[in-house]
PDB file of C-alpha atoms in Angstrom:
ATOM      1  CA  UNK A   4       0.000   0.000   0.000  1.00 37.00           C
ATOM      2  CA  UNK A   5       1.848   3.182  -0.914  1.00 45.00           C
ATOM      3  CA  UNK A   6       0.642   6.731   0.763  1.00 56.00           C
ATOM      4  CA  UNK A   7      -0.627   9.532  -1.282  1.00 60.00           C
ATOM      5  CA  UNK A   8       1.938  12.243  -2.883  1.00 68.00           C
ATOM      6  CA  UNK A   9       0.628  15.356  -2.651  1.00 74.00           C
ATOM      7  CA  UNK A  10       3.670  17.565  -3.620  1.00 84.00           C
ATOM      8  CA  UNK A  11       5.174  18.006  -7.318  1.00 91.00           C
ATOM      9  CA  UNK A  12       8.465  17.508  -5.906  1.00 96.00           C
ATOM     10  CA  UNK A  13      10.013  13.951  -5.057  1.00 97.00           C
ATOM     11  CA  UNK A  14      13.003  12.825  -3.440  1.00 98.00           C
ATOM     12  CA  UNK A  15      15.506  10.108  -4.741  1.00 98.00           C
ATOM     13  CA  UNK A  16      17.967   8.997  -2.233  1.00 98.00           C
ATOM     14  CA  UNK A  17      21.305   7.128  -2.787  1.00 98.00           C
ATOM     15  CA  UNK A  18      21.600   4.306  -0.564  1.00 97.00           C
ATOM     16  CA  UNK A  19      25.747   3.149   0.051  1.00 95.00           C
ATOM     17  CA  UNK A  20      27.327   6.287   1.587  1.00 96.00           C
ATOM     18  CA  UNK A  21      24.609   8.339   1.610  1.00 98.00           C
ATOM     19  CA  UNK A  22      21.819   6.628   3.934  1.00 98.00           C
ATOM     20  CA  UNK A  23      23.692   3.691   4.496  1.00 97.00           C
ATOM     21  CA  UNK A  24      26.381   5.249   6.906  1.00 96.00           C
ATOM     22  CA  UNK A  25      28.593   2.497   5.208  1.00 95.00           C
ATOM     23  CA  UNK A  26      32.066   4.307   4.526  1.00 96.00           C
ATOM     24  CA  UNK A  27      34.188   1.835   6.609  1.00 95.00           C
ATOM     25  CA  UNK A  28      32.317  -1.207   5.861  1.00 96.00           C
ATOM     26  CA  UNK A  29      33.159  -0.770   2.177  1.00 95.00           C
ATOM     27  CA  UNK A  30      37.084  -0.247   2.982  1.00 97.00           C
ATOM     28  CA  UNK A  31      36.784  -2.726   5.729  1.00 96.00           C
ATOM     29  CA  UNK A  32      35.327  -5.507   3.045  1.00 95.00           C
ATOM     30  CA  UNK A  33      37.918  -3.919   0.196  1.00 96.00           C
ATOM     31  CA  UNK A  34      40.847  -4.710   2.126  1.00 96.00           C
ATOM     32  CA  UNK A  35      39.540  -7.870   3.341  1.00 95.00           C
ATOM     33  CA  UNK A  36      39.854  -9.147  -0.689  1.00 93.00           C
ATOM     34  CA  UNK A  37      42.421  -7.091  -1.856  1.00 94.00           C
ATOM     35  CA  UNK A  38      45.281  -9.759  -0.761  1.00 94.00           C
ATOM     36  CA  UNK A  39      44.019 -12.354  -2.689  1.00 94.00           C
ATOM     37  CA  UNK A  40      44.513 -10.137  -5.927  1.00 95.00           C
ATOM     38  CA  UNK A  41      47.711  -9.056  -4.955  1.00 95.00           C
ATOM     39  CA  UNK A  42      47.066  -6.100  -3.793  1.00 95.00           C
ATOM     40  CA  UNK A  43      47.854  -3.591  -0.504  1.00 93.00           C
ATOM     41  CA  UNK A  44      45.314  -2.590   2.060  1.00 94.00           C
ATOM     42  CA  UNK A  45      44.013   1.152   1.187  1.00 96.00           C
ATOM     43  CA  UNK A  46      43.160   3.976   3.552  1.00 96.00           C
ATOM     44  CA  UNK A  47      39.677   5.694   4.061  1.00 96.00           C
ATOM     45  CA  UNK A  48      41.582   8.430   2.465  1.00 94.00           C
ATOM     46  CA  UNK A  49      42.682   6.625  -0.081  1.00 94.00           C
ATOM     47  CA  UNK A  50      39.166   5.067  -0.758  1.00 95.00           C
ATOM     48  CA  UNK A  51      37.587   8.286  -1.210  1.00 94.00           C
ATOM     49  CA  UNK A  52      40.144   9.818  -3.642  1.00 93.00           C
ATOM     50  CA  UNK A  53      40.039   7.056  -6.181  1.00 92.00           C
ATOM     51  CA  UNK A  54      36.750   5.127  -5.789  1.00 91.00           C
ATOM     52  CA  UNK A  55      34.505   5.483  -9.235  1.00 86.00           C
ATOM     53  CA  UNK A  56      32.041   3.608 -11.545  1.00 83.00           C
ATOM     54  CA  UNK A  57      32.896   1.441 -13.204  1.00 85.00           C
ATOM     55  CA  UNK A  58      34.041  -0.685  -9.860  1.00 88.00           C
ATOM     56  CA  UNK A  59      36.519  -2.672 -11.945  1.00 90.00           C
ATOM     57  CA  UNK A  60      38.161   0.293 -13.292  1.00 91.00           C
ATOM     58  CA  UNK A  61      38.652   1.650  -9.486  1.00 93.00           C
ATOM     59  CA  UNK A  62      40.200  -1.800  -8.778  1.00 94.00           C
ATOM     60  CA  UNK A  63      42.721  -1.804 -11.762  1.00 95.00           C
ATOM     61  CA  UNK A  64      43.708   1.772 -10.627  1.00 94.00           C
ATOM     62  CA  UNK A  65      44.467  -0.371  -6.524  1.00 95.00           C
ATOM     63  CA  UNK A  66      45.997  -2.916  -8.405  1.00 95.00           C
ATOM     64  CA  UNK A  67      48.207  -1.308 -11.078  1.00 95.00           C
ATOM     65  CA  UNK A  68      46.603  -4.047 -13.761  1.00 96.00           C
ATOM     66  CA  UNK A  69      43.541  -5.210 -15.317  1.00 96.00           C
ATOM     67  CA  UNK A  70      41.949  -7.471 -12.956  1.00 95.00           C
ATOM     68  CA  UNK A  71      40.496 -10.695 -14.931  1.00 95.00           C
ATOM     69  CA  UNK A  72      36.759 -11.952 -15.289  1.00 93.00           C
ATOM     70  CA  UNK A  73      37.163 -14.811 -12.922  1.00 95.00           C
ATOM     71  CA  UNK A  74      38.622 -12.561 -10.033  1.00 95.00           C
ATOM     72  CA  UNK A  75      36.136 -10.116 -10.556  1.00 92.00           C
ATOM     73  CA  UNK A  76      33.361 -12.675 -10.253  1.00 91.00           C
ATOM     74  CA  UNK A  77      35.373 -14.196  -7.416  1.00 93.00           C
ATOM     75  CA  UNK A  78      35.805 -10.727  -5.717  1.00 93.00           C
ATOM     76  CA  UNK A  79      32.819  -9.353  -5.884  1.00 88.00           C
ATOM     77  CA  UNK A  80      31.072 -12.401  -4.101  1.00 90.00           C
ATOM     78  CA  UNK A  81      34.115 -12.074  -1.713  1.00 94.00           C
ATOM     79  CA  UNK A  82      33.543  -8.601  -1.016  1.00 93.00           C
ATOM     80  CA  UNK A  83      29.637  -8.459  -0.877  1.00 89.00           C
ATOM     81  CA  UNK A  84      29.960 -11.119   1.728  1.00 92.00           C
ATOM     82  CA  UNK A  85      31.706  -9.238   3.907  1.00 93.00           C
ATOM     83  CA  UNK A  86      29.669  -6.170   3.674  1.00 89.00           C
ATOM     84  CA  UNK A  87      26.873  -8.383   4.614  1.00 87.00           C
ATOM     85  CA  UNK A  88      28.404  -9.300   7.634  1.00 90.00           C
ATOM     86  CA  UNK A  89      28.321  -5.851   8.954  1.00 92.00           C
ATOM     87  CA  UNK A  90      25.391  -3.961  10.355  1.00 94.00           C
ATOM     88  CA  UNK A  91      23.161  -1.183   8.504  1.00 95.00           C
ATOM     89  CA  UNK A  92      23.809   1.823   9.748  1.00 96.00           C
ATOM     90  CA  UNK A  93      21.552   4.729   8.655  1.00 97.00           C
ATOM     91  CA  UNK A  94      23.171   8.134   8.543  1.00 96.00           C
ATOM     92  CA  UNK A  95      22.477  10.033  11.800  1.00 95.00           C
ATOM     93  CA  UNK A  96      18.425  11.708  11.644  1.00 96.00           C
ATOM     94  CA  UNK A  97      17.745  10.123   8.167  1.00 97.00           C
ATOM     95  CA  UNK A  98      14.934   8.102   9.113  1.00 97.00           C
ATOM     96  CA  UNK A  99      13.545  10.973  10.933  1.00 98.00           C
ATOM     97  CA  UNK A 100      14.076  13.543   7.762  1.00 98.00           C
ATOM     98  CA  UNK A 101      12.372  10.710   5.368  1.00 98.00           C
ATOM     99  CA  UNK A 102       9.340  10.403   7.927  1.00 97.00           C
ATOM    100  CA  UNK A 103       9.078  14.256   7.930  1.00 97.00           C
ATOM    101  CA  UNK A 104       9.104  14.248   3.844  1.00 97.00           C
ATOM    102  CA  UNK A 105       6.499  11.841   4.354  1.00 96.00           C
ATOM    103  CA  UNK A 106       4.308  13.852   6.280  1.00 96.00           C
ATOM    104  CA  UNK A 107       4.448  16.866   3.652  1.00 95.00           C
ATOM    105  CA  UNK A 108       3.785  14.649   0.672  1.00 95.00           C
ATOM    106  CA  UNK A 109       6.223  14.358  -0.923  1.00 97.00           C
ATOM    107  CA  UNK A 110       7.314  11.280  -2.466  1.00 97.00           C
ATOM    108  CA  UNK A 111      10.898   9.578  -2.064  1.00 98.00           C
ATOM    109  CA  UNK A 112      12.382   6.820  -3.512  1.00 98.00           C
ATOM    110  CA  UNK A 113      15.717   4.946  -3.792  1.00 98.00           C
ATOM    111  CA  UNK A 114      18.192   3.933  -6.311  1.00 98.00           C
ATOM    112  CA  UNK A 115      21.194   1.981  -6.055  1.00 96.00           C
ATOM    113  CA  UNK A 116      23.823   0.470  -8.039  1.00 92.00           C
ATOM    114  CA  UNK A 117      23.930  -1.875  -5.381  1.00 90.00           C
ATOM    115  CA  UNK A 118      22.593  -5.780  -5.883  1.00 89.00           C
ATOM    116  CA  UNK A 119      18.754  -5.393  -5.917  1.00 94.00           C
ATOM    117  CA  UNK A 120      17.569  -8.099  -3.317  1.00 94.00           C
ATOM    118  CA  UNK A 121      20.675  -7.302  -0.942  1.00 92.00           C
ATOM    119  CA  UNK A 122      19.163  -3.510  -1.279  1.00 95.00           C
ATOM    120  CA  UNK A 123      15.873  -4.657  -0.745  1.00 95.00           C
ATOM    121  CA  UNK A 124      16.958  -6.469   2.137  1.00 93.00           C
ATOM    122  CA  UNK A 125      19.008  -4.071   3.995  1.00 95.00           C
ATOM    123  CA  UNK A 126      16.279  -1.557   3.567  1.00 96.00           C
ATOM    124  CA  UNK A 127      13.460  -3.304   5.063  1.00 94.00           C
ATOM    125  CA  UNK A 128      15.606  -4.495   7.945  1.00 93.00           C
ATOM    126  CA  UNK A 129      16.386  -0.731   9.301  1.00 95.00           C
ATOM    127  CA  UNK A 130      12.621   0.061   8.603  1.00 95.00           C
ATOM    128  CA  UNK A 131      12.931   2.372   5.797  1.00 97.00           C
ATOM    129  CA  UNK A 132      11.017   0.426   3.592  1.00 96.00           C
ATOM    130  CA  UNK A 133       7.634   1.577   3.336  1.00 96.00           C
ATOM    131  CA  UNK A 134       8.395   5.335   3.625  1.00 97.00           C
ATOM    132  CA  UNK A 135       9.817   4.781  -0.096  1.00 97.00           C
ATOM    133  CA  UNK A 136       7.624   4.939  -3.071  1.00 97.00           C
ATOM    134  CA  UNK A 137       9.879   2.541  -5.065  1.00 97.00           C
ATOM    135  CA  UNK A 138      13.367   0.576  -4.023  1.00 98.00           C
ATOM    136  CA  UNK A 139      15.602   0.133  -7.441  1.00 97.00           C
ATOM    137  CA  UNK A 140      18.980  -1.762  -6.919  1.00 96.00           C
ATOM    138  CA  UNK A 141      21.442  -3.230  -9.885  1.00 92.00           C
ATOM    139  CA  UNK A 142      19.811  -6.244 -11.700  1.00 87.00           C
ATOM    140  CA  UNK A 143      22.842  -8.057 -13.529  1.00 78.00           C
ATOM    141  CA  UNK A 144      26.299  -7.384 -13.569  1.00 72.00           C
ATOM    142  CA  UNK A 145      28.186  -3.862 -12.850  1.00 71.00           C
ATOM    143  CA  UNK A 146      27.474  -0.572 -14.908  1.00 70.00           C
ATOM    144  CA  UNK A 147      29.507   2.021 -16.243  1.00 73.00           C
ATOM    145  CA  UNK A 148      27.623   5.105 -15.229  1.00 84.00           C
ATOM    146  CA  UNK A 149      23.835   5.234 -13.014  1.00 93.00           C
ATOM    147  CA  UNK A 150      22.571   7.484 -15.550  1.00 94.00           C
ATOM    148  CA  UNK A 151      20.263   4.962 -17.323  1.00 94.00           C
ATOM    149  CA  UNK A 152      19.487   3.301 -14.025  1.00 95.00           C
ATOM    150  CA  UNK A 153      17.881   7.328 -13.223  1.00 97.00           C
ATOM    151  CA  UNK A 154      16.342   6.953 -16.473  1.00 97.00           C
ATOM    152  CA  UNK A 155      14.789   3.886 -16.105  1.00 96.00           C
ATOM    153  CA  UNK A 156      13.767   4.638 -12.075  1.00 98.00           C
ATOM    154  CA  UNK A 157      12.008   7.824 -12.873  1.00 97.00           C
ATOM    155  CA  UNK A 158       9.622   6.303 -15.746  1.00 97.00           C
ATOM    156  CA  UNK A 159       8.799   3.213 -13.526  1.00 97.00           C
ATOM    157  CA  UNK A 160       7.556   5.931 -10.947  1.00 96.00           C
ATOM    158  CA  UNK A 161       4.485   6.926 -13.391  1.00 94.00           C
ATOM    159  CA  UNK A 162       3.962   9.993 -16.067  1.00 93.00           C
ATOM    160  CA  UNK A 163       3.218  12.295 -13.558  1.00 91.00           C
ATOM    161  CA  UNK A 164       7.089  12.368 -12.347  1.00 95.00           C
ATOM    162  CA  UNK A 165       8.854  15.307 -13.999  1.00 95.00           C
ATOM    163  CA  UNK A 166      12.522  15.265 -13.467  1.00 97.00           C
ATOM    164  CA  UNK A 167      12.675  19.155 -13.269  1.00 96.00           C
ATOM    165  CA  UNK A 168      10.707  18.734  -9.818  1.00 97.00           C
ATOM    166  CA  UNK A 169      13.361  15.209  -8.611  1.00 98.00           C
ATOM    167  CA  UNK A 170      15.926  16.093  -6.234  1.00 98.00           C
ATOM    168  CA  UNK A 171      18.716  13.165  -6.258  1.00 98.00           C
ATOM    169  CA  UNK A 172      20.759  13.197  -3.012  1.00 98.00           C
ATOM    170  CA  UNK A 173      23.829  11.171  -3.405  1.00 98.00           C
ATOM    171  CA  UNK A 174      28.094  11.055  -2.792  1.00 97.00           C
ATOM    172  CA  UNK A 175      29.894  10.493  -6.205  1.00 94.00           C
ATOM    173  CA  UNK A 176      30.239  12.611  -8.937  1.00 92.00           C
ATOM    174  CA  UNK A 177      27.968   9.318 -11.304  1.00 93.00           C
ATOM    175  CA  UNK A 178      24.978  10.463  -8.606  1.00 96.00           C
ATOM    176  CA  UNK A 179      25.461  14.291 -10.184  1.00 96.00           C
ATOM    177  CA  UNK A 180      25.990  13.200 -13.955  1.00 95.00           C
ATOM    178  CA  UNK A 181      22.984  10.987 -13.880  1.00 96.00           C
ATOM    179  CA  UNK A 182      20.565  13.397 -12.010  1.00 98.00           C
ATOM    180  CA  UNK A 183      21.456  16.567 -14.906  1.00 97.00           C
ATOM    181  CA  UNK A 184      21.477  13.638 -17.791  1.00 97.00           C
ATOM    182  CA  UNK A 185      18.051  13.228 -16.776  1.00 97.00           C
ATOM    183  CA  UNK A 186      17.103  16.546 -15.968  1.00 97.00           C
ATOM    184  CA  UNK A 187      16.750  16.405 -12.153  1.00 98.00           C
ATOM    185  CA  UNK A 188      18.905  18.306  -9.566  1.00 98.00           C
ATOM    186  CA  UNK A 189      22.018  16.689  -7.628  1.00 98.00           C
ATOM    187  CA  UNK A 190      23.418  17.559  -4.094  1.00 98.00           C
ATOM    188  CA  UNK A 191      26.074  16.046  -2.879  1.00 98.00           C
ATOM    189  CA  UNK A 192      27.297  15.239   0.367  1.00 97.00           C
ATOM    190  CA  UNK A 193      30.686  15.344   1.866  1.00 96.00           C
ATOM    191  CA  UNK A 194      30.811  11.846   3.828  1.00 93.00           C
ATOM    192  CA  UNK A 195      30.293   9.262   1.756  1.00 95.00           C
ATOM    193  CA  UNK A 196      32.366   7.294  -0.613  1.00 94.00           C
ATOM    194  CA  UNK A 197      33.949  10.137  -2.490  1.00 94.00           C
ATOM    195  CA  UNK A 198      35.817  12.845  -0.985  1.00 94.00           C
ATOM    196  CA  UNK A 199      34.987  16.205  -0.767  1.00 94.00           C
ATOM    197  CA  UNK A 200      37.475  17.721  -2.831  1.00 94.00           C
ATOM    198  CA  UNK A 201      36.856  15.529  -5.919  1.00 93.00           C
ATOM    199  CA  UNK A 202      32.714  16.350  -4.966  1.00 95.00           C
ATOM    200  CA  UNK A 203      33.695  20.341  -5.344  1.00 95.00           C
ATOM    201  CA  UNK A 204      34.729  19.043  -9.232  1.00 93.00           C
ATOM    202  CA  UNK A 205      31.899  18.809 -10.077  1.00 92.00           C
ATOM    203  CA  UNK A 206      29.724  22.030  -9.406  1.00 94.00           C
ATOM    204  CA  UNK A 207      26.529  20.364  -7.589  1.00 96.00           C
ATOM    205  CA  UNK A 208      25.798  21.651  -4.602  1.00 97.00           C
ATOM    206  CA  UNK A 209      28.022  20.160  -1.607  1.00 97.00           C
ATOM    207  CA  UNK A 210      26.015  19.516   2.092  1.00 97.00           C
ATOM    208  CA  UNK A 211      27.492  18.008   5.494  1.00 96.00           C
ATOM    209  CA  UNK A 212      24.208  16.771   6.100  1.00 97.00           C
ATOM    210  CA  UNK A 213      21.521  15.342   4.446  1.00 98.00           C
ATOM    211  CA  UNK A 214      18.692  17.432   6.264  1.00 98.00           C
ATOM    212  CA  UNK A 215      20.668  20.345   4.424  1.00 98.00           C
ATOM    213  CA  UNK A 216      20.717  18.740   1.103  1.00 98.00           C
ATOM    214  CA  UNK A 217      16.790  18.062   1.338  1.00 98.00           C
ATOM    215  CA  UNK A 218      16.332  21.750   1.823  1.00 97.00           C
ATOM    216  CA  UNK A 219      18.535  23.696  -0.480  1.00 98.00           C
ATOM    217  CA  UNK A 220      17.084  20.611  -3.319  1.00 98.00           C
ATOM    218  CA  UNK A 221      13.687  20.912  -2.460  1.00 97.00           C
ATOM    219  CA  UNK A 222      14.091  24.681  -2.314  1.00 97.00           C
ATOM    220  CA  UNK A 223      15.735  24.692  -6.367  1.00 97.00           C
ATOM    221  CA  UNK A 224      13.020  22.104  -7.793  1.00 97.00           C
ATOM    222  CA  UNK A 225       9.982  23.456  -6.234  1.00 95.00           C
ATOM    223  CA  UNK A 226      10.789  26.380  -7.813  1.00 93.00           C
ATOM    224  CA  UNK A 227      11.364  24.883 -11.299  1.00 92.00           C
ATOM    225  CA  UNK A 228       8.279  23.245 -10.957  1.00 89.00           C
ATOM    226  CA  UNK A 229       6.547  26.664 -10.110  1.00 83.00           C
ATOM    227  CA  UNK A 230       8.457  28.636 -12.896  1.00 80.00           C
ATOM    228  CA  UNK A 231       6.518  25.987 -15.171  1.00 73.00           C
ATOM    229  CA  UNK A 232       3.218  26.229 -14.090  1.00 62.00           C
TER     230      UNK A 232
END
């Protein structure tokens, strides 16, 4: 049963690094499978400077070659397996923020690049679940760029969604190339998986928290959607 949207403006949230308080867990799980590729432990720091989509590009760049199919395959279920062995965390407030959101109206959803039942199942287990309108995670293998994946979420949510009123809150640079490719507005925020100084490359608006990237977003798109009307 989904709740009636009342606003012209909608939410789409990123889920690893930007609800998902999950920073360490992906170094954590990185450097738990980097030794049987050959490779050295990395740094938070160092995480956040080179970490990009595609994944097996950021893992040639830690590994100084191209890794193979088999050990990405091998990896991958390596690495996913230890990230599953860690708890959810939700960022500080953000189930609080999405039940206020709620209350106005307006809609949210969330997109992922993430495996689609492990998203599912992570966000039903904190109890985020049926605040969203729509869960989307990666069905297949990795992607190149989460523009398409946008694309794909936005028509799925009905005709009445118009990117010019979506706000998509995410950490990586991909979150702000997808949300303009589709017409929607990115902000960023500083503490997820990319650093803040390759964020500031891009030109989206950059937040410390997400309450402050719902309301300079919401602020942009609503009035858009009014310069429209």
């Amino acid at each position: 049963m989904t709740h009636r949207i009342t606003s012209p403006v909608r939410v789409v949230w990123d889920w690893n690094g930007t609800v998902r308080d999950d920073v360490a867990d992906h170094v954590a799980a990185l450097n738990a499978t980097l030794p049987a590729l050959g490779g050295r432990p990395v740094t938070v720091e160092d995480y956040r400077a080179k970490h990009r989509v595609p994944i097996r590009a950021f893992y040639d760049e830690l590994l100084g070659r191209a890794i193979t199919d088999a050990e990405w395959q091998s990896n991958d279920a390596a690495f996913l397996a230890v990230l599953d062995a860690r708890p959810v965390r939700l960022r500080t407030g953000v189930r609080q923020l999405m039940m206020q959101l709620r209350a106005r109206g307006i809609g949210q959803s969330l997109l992922s690049l993430a495996p689609h039942d492990r998203l599912e199942r992570e966000v039903h287990r904190v109890g985020i679940g049926a605040l969203m309108d729509r869960i989307d995670g990666r069905h297949g293998p990795s992607v190149t760029s989460k523009a398409p994946s946008l694309a794909a979420h936005l028509r799925a949510l009905g005709p009445d969604t118009d990117p010019a009123g979506v706000v998509v809150i995410g950490d990586s640079c991909d979150d702000a190339v997808a949300a303009r490719a589709v017409g929607a507005f990115p902000v960023l925020h500083t503490g997820g998986l990319h650093s803040a100084q390759r964020l500031a490359t891009d030109g989206a608006p950059l937040v410390n928290t997400l309450e402050e990237a719902v309301e300079i977003g919401l602020a942009v798109v609503s009035e858009r959607v009014g310069a429209r009307a």
